[in-house]
Short mmCIF file of C-alpha atoms in Angstrom, two decimals:
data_model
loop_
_atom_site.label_atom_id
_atom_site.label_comp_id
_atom_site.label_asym_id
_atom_site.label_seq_id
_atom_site.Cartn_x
_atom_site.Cartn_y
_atom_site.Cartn_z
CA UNK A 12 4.51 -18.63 -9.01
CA UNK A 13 4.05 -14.96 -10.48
CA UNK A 14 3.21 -11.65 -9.41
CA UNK A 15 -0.61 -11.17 -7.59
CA UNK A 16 -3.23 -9.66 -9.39
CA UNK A 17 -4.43 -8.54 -5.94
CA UNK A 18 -2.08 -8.27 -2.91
CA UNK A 19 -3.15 -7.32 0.65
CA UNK A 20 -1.01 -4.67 2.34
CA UNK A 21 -1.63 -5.54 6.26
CA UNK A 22 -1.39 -2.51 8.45
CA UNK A 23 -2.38 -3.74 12.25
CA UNK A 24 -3.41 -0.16 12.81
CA UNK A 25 -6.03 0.08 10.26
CA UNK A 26 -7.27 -2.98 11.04
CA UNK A 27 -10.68 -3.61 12.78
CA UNK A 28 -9.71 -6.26 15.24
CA UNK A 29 -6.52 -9.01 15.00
CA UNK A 30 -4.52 -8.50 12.38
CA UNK A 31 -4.56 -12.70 12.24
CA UNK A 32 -8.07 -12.63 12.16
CA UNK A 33 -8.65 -9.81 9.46
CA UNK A 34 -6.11 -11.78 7.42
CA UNK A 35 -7.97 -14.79 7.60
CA UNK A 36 -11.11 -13.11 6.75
CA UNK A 37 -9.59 -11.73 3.42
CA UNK A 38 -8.47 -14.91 3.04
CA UNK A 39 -12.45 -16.13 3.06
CA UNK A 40 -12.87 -13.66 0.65
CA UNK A 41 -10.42 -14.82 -1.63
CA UNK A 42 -7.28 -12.89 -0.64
CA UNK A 43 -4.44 -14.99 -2.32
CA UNK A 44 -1.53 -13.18 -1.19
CA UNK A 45 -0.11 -10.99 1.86
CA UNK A 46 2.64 -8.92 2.29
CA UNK A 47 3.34 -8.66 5.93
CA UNK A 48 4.04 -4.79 5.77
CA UNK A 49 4.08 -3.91 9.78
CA UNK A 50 7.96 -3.62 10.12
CA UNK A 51 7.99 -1.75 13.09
CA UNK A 52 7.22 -4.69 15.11
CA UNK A 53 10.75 -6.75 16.69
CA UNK A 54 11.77 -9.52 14.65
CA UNK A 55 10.58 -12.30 16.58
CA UNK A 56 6.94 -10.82 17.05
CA UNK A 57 6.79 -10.49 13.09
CA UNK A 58 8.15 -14.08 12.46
CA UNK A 59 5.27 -15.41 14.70
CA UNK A 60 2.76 -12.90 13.30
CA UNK A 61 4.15 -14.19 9.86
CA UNK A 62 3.52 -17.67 11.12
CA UNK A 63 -0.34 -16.95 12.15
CA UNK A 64 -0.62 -15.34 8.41
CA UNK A 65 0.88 -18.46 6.64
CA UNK A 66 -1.78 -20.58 8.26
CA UNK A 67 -4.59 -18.80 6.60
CA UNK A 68 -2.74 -18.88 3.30
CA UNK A 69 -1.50 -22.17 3.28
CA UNK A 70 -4.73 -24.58 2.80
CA UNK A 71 -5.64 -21.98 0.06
CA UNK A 72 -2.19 -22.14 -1.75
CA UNK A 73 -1.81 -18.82 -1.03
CA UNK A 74 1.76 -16.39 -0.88
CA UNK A 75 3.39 -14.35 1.83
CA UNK A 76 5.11 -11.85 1.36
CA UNK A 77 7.68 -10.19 3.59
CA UNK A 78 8.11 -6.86 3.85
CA UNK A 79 11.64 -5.97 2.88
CA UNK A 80 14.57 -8.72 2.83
CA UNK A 81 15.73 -8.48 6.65
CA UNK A 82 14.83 -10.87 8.64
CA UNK A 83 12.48 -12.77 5.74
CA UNK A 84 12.03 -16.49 6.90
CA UNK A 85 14.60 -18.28 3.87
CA UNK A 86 12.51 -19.05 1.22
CA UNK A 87 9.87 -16.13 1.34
CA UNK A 88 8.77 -13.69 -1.49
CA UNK A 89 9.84 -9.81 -0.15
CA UNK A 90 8.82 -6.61 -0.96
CA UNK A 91 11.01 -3.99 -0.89
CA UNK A 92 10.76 -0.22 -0.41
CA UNK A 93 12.14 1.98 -3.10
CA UNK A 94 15.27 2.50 -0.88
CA UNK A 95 16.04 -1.15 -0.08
CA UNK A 96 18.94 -2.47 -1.36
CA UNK A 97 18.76 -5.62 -3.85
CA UNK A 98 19.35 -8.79 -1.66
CA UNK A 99 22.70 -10.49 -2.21
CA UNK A 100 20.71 -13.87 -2.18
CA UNK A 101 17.78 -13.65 -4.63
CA UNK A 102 14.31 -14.90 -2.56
CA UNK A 103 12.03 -16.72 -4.69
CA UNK A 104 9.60 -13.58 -5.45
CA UNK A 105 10.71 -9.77 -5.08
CA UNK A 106 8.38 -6.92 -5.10
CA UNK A 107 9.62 -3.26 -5.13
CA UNK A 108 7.71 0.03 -3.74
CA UNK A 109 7.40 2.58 -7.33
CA UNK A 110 6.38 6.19 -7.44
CA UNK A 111 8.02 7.00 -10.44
CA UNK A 112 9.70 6.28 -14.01
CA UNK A 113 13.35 6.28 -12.28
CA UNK A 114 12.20 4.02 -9.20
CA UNK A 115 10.27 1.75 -11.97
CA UNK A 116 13.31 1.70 -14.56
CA UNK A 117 15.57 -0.26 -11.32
CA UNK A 118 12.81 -2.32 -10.17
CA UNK A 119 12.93 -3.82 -14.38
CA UNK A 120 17.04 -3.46 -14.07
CA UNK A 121 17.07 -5.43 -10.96
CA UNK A 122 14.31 -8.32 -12.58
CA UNK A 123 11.61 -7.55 -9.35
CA UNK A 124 8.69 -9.85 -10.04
CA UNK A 125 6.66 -7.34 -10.01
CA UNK A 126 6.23 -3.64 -8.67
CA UNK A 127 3.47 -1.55 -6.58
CA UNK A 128 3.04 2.10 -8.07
CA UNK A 129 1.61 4.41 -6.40
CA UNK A 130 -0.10 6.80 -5.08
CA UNK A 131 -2.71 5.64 -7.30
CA UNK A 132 -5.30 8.42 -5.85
CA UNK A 133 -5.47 10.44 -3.15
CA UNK A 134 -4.84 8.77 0.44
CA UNK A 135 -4.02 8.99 4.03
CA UNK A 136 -1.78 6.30 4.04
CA UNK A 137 0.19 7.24 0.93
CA UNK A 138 0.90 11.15 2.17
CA UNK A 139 4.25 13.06 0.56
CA UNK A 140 4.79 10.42 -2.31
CA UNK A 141 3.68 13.30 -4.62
CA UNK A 142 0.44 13.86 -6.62
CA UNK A 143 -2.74 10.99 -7.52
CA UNK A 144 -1.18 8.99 -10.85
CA UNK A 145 -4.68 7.84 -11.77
CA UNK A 146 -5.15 5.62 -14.89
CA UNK A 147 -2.89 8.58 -17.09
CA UNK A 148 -0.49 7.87 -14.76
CA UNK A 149 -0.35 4.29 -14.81
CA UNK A 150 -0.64 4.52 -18.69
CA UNK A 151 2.79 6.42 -18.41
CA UNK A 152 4.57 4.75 -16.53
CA UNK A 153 3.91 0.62 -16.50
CA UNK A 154 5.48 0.34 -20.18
CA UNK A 155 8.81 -1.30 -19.39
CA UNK A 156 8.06 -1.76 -16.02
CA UNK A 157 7.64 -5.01 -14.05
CA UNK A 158 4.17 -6.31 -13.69
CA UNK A 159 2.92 -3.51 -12.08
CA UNK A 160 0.40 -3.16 -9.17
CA UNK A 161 -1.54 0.13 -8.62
CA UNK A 162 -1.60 1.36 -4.63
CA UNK A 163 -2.80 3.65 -2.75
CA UNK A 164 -6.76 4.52 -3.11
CA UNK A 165 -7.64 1.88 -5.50
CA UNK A 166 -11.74 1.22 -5.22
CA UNK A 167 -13.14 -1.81 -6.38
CA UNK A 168 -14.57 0.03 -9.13
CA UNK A 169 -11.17 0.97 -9.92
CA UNK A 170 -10.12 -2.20 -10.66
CA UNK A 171 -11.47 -2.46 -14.53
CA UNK A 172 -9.90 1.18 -15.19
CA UNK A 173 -6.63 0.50 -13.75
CA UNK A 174 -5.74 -2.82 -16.00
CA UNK A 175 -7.05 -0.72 -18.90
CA UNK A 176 -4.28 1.16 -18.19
CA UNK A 177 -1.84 -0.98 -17.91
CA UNK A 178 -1.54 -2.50 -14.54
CA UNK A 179 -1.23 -6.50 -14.22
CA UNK A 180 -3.37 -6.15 -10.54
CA UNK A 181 -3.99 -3.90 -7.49
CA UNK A 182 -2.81 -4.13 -3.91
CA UNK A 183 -5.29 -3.20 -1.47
CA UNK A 184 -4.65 -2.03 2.20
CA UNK A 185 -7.32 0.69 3.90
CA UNK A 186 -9.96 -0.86 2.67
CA UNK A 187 -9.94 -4.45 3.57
CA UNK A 188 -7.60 -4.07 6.91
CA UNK A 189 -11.22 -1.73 8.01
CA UNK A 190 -13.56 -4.87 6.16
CA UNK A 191 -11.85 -7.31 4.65
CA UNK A 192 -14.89 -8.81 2.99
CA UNK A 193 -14.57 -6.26 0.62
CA UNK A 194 -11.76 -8.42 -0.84
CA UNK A 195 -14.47 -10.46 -2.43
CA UNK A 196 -15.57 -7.01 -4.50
CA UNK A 197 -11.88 -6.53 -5.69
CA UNK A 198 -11.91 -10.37 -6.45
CA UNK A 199 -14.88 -10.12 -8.55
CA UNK A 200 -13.53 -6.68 -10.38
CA UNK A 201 -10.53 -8.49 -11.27
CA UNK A 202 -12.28 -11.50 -12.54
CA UNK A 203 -14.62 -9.29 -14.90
CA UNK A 204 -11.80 -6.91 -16.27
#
């Protein structure tokens, strides 16, 4: 398996109802992989919220991924933050958090499958991780880098703009944890780019 072209960032507080049920409904929509992002929640709550997630992705072939490497069920992609350390025992898939050329340079070192970059434009969720890239940014910076994944503010009608520039795919959050049928709009952008 490689990176996503689209991967859904789940954020239970965003979401419109349960987070189990807006998954699935992404899923409808053709959602393909997850990274289970909430890491606030105790371990055993997010190992049987993972659990609800992986039966929505599993009749569609789809991927979890685990946010960061503690805890991950053996045998899960992770995604880690820009600060997480590289884990001694290398999981099948590894995505890294980006906001810039040095974070983006150890993500390649470090062989991540693939890396989010971000903030790709201005956002609530993405506050203090410096000003909007847009597509020059993502121009500058993806050379070299891991498959890369804009973040943070991408529309649908991003999409085309931001693989012009140099991004393998988009990772969604806001958007489709508030509708997740709007999935089926980023599905369709990538599909036509």
């Amino acid at each position: 398996m490689s990176a996503p072209r689209l991967l859904l960032v789940t954020d239970r507080t965003q979401a419109r109802g349960p987070l189990p049920e807006v998954v699935a409904a992404a899923v409808a929509a053709g959602a393909r992989a997850v990274w289970l992002r909430d890491r606030d929640l105790p371990l055993p709550e997010r190992r049987a919220l993972a659990a609800e997630l992986r039966a929505a992705l599993d009749p569609v072939g789809g991927l979890l991924v685990w946010g960061g490497a503690a805890g991950a069920p053996e045998g899960t992609a992770v995604h880690l933050t820009a600060a997480d350390p590289f884990p001694a025992v290398r999981p099948p898939l590894v995505g890294r958090s980006c906001h810039s050329a040095a974070e983006l340079a150890r993500a390649a070192a470090e062989g991540c499958d693939w890396a989010t970059l971000s903030p790709f434009a201005p956002t609530a969720s993405k506050p203090g991780y410096g000003p909007a890239l847009g597509t020059a940014g993502l121009a500058a910076l993806a050379p070299g880098a891991p498959p890369v994944l804009a973040l943070g503010g991408v529309r649908p009608g991003d999409v085309a703009g931001c693989l012009a520039a140099g991004a393998s795919g988009v990772a969604v959050m806001g958007p489709a944890m508030r509708d997740p049928a709007v999935v089926a709009a980023y599905c369709a952008a990538l599909a036509a780019a």
